[in-house]
PDB file of C-alpha atoms in Angstrom:
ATOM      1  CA  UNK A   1       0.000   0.000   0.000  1.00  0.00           C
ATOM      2  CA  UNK A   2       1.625   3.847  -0.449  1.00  0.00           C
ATOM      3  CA  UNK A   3       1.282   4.568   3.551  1.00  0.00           C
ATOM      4  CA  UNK A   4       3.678   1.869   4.196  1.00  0.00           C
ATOM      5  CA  UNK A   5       6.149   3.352   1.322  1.00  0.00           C
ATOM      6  CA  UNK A   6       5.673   6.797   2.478  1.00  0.00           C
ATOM      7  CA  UNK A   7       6.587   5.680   6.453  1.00  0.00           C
ATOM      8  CA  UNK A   8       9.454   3.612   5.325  1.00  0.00           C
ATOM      9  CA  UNK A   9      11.057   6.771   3.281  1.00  0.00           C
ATOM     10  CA  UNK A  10      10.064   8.761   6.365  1.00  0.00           C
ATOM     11  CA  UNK A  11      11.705   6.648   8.516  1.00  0.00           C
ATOM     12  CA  UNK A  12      14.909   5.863   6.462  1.00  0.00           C
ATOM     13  CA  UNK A  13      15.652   9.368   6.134  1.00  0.00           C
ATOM     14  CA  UNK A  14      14.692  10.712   9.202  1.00  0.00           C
ATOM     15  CA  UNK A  15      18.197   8.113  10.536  1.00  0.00           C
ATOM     16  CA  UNK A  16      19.897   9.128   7.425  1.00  0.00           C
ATOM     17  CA  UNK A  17      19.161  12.568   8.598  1.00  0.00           C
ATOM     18  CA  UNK A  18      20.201  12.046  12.514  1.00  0.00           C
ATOM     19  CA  UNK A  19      23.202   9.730  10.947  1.00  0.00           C
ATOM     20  CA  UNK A  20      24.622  13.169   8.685  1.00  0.00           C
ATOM     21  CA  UNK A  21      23.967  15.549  11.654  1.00  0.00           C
ATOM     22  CA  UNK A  22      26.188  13.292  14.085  1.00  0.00           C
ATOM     23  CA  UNK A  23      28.940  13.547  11.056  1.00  0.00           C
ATOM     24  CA  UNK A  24      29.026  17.039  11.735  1.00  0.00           C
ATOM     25  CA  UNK A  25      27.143  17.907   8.671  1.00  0.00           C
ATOM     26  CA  UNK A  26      23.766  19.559   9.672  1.00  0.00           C
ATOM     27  CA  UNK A  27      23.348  20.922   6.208  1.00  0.00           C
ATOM     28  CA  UNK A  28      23.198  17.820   4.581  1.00  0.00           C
ATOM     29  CA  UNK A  29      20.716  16.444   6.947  1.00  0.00           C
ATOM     30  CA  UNK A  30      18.678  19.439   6.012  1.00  0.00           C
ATOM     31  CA  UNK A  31      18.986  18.310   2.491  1.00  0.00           C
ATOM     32  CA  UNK A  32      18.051  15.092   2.973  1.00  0.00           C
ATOM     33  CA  UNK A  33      14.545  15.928   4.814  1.00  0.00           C
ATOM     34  CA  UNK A  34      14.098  18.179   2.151  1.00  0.00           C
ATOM     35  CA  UNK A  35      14.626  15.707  -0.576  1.00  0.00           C
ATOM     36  CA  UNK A  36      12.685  13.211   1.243  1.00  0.00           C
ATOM     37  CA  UNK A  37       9.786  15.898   1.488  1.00  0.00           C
ATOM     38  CA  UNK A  38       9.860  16.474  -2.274  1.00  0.00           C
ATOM     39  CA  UNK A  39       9.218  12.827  -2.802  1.00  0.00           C
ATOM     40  CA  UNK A  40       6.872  11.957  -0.732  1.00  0.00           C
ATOM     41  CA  UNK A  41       4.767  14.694  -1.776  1.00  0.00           C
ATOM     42  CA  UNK A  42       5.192  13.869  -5.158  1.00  0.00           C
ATOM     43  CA  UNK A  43       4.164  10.202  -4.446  1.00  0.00           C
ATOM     44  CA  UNK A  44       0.697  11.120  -3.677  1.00  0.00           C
ATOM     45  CA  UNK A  45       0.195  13.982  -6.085  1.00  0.00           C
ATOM     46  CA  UNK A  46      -2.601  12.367  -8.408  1.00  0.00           C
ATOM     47  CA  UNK A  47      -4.111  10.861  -5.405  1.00  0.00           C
ATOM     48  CA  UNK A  48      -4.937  15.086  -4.355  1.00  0.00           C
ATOM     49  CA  UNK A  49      -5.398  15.520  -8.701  1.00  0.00           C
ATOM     50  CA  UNK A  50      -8.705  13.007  -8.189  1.00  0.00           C
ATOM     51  CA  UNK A  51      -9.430  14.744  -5.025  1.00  0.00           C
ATOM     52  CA  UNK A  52      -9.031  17.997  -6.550  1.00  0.00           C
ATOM     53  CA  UNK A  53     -11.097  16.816  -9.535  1.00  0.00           C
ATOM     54  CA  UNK A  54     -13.914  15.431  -8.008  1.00  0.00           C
ATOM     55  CA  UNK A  55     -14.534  18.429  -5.936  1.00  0.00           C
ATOM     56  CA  UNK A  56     -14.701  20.748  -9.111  1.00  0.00           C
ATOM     57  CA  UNK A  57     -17.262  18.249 -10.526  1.00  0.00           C
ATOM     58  CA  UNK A  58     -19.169  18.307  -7.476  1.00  0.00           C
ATOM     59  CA  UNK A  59     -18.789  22.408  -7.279  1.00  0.00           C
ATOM     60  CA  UNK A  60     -19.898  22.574 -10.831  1.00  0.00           C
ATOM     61  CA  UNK A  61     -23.283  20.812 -10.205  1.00  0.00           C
ATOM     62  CA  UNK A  62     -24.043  23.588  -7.916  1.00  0.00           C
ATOM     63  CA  UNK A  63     -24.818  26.528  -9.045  1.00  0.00           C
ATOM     64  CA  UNK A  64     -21.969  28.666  -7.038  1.00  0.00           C
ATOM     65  CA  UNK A  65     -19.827  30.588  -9.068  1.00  0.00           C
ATOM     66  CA  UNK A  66     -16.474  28.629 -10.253  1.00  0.00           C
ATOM     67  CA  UNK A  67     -14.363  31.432  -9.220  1.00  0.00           C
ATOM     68  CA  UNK A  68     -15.157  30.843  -5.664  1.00  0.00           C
ATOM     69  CA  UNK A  69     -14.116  27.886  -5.642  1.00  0.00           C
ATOM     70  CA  UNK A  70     -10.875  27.812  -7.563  1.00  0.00           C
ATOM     71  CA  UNK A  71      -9.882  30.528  -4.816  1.00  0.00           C
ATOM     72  CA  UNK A  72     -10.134  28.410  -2.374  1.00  0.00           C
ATOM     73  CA  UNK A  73      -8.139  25.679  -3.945  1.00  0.00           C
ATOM     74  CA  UNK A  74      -5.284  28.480  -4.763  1.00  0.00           C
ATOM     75  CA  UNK A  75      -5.213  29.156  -1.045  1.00  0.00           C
ATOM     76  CA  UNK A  76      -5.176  25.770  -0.148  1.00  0.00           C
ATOM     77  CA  UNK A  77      -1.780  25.300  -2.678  1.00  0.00           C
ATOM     78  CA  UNK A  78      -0.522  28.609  -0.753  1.00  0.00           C
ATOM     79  CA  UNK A  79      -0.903  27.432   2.552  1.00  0.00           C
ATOM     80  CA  UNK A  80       0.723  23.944   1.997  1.00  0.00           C
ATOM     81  CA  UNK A  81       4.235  25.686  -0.271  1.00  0.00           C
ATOM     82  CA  UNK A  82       4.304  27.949   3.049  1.00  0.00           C
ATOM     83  CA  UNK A  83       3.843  25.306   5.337  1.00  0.00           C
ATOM     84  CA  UNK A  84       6.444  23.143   3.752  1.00  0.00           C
ATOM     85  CA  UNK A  85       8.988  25.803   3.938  1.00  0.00           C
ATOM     86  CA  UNK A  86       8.618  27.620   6.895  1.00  0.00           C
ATOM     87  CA  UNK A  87       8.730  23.651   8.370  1.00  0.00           C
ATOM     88  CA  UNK A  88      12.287  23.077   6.518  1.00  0.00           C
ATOM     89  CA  UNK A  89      13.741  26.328   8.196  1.00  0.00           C
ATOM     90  CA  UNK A  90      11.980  25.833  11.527  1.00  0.00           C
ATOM     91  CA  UNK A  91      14.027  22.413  11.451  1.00  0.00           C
ATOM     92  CA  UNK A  92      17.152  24.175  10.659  1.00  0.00           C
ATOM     93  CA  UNK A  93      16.604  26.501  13.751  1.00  0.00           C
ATOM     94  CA  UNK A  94      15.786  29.170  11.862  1.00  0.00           C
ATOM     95  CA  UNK A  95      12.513  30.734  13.454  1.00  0.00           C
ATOM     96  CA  UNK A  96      12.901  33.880  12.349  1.00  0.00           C
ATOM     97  CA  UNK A  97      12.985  33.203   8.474  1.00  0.00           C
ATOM     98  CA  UNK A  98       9.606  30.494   9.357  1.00  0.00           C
ATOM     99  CA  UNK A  99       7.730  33.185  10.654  1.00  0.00           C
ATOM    100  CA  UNK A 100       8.710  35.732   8.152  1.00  0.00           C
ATOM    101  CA  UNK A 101       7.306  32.819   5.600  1.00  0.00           C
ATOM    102  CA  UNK A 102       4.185  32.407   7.001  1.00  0.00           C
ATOM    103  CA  UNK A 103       3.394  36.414   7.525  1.00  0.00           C
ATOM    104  CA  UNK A 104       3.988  36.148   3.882  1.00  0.00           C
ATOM    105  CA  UNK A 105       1.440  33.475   2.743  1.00  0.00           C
ATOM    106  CA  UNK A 106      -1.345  34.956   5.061  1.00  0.00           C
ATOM    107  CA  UNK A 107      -0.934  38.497   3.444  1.00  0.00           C
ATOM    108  CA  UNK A 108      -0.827  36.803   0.234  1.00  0.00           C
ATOM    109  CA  UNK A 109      -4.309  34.643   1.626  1.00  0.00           C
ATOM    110  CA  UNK A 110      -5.557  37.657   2.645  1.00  0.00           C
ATOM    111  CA  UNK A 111      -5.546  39.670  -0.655  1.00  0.00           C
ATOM    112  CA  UNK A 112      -6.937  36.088  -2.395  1.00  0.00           C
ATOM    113  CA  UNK A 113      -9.763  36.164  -0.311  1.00  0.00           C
ATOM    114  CA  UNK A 114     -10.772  39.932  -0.706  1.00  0.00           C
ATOM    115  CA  UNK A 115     -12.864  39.749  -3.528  1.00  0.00           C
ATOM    116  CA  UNK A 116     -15.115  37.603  -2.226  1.00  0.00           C
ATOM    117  CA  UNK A 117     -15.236  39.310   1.018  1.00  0.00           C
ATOM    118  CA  UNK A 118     -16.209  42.139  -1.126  1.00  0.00           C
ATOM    119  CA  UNK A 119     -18.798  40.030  -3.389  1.00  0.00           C
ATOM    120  CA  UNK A 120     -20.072  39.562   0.276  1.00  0.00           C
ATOM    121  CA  UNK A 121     -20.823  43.029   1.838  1.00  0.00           C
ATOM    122  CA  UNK A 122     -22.364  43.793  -2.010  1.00  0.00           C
ATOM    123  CA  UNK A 123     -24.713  40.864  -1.170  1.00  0.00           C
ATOM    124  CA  UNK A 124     -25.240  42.149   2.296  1.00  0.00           C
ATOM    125  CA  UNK A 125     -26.237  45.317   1.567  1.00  0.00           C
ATOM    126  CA  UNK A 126     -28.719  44.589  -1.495  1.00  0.00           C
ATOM    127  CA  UNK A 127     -30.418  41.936   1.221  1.00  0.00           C
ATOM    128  CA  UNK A 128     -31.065  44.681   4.095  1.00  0.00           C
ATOM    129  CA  UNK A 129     -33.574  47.362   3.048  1.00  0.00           C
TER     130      UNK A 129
ATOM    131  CA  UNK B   1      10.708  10.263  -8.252  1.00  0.00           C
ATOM    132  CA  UNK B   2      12.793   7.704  -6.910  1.00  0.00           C
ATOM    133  CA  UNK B   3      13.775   6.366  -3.309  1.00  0.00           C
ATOM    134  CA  UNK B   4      17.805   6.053  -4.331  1.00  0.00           C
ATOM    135  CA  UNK B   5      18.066  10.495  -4.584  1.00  0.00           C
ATOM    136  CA  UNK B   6      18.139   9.652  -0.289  1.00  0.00           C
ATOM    137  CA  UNK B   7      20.430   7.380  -0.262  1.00  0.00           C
ATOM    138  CA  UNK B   8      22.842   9.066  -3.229  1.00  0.00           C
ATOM    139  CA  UNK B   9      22.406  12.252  -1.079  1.00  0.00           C
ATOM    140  CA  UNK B  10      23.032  10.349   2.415  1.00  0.00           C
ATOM    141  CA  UNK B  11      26.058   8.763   0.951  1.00  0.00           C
ATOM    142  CA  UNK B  12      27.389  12.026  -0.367  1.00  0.00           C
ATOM    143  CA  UNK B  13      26.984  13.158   3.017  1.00  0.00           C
ATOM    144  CA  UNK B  14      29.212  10.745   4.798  1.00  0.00           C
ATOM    145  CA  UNK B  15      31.676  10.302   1.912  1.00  0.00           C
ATOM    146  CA  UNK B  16      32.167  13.753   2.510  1.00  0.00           C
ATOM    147  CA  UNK B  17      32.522  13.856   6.226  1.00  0.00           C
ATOM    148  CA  UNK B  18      34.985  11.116   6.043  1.00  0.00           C
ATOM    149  CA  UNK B  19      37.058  12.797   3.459  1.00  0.00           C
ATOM    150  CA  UNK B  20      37.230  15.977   5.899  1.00  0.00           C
ATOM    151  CA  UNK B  21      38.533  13.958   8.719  1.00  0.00           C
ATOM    152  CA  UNK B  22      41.088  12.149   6.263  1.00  0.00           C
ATOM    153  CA  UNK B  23      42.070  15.467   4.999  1.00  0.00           C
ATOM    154  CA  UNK B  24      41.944  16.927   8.788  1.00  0.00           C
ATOM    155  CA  UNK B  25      44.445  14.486   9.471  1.00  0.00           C
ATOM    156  CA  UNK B  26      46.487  14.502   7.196  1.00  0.00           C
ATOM    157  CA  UNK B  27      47.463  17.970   7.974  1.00  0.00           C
ATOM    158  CA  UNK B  28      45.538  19.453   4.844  1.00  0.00           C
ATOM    159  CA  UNK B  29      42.543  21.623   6.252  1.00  0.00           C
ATOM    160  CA  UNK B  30      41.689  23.993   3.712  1.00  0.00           C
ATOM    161  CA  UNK B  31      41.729  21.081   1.334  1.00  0.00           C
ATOM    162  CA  UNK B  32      39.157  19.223   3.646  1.00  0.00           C
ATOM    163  CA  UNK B  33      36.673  22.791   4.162  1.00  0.00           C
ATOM    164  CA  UNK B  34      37.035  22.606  -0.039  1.00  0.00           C
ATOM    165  CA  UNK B  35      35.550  19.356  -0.486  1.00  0.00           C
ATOM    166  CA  UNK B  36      32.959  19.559   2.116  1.00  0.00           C
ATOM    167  CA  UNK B  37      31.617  23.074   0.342  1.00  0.00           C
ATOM    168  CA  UNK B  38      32.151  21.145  -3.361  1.00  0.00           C
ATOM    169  CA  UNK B  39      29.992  18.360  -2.063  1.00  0.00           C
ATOM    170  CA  UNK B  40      27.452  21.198  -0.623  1.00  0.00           C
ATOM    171  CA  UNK B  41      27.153  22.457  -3.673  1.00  0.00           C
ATOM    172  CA  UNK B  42      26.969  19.588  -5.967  1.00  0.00           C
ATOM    173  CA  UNK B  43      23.785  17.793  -3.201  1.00  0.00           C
ATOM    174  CA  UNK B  44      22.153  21.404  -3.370  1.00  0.00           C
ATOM    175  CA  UNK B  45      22.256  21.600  -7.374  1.00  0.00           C
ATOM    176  CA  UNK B  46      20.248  18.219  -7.408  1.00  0.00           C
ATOM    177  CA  UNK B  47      17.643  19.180  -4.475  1.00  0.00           C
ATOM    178  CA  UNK B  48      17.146  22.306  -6.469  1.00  0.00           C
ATOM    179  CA  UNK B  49      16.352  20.846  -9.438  1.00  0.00           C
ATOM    180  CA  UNK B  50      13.874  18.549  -7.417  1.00  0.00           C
ATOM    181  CA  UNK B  51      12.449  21.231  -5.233  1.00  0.00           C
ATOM    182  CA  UNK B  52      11.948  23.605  -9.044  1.00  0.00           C
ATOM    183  CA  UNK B  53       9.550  20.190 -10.249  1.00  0.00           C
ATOM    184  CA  UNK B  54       8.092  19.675  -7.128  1.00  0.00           C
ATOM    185  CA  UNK B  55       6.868  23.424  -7.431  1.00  0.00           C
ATOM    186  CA  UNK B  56       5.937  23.353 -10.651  1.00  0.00           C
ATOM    187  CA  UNK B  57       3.586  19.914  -9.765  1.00  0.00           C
ATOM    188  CA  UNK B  58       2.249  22.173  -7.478  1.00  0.00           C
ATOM    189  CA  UNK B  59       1.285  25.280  -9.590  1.00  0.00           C
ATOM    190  CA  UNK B  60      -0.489  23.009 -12.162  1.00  0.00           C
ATOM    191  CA  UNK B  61      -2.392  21.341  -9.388  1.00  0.00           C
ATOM    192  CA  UNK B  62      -3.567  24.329  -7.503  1.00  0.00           C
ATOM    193  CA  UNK B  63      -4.023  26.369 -10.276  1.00  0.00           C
ATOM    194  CA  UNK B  64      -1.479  29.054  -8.797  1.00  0.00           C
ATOM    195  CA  UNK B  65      -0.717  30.519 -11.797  1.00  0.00           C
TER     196      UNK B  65
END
């Protein structure tokens, strides 16, 4: 099954990893977890593609407006790039450059999300008298 | 995407750390720093290249464009 693939790369390179940083070679280490990141996540990339696919099937059914919806799929991409980095530099004990990342994505959330905050209050106000 | 990029980079890694100490005792430090940033350099040109796919994956599937 892929779960038991992804927890045996997880857990080969999570020793490679602790093996590299005894050798006095932290940066390497780093390396590693990020490779090992890269390919996990690209082992279940069409597994999210169906996800993804099915859920624009379903949203096109209804009668909500696509645009919505591919917003929230764009901040859904956003928040998992910013996760994944500000995770690699938290590991390398850099907390300033995580946080800086993540201020980042949520002002870039933020002005994703406007418009339809907007499309809201113009909905609001043609509803009350 | 394979499984063996780990291991190439792991073994990299310690080929490189026991060069430095071989080098470190042999007298020849500079020669050992060398090497070590070489190897640096040659693991982070491959996780580059890896971490470039892995983004663009990710800007077809979210439609980030």
């Amino acid at each position: 099954m892929m779960i038991i693939s992804i927890v045996g790369i997880g857990i080969i390179s999570t020793v490679l990893a602790v093996l590299l940083r005894q050798l006095q070679k932290p940066e390497l280490a780093l390396l590693v977890s990020l490779a090992t990141g890269i390919i996990i996540f690209s082992m279940i990339l069409d597994k999210l593609k169906y996800v993804i696919d099915v859920l624009n099937s379903l949203v096109a059914k209804t009668n909500v407006e696509f645009a919505y919806f591919s917003v929230i799929i764009k901040i859904i991409g956003i928040a998992y790039i910013a996760e994944f980095g500000a995770q690699i530099s938290k590991d390398a004990g850099e907390e300033a450059i995580a946080s800086k990342i993540e201020l980042g994505a949520k002002v870039i959330m933020m002005v994703l999300a406007l418009p339809i905050l907007l499309a809201l209050m113009d909905l609001i106000t043609k509803i009350l008298p | 995407m394979n499984i063996d990029l780990i291991f190439k980079i792991a073994s990299i890694g310690i080929l490189l750390s026991i060069l430095h100490t071989v080098l470190d005792k042999a007298g020849k430090e500079e020669f050992g720093y060398i090497t070590t940033l070489v190897g640096v350099v040659i693991v982070f040109g491959i996780v580059i290249g890896l971490i470039s796919k892995l983004f663009n994956n990710i800007k077809t599937l979210f439609q980030l464009y």
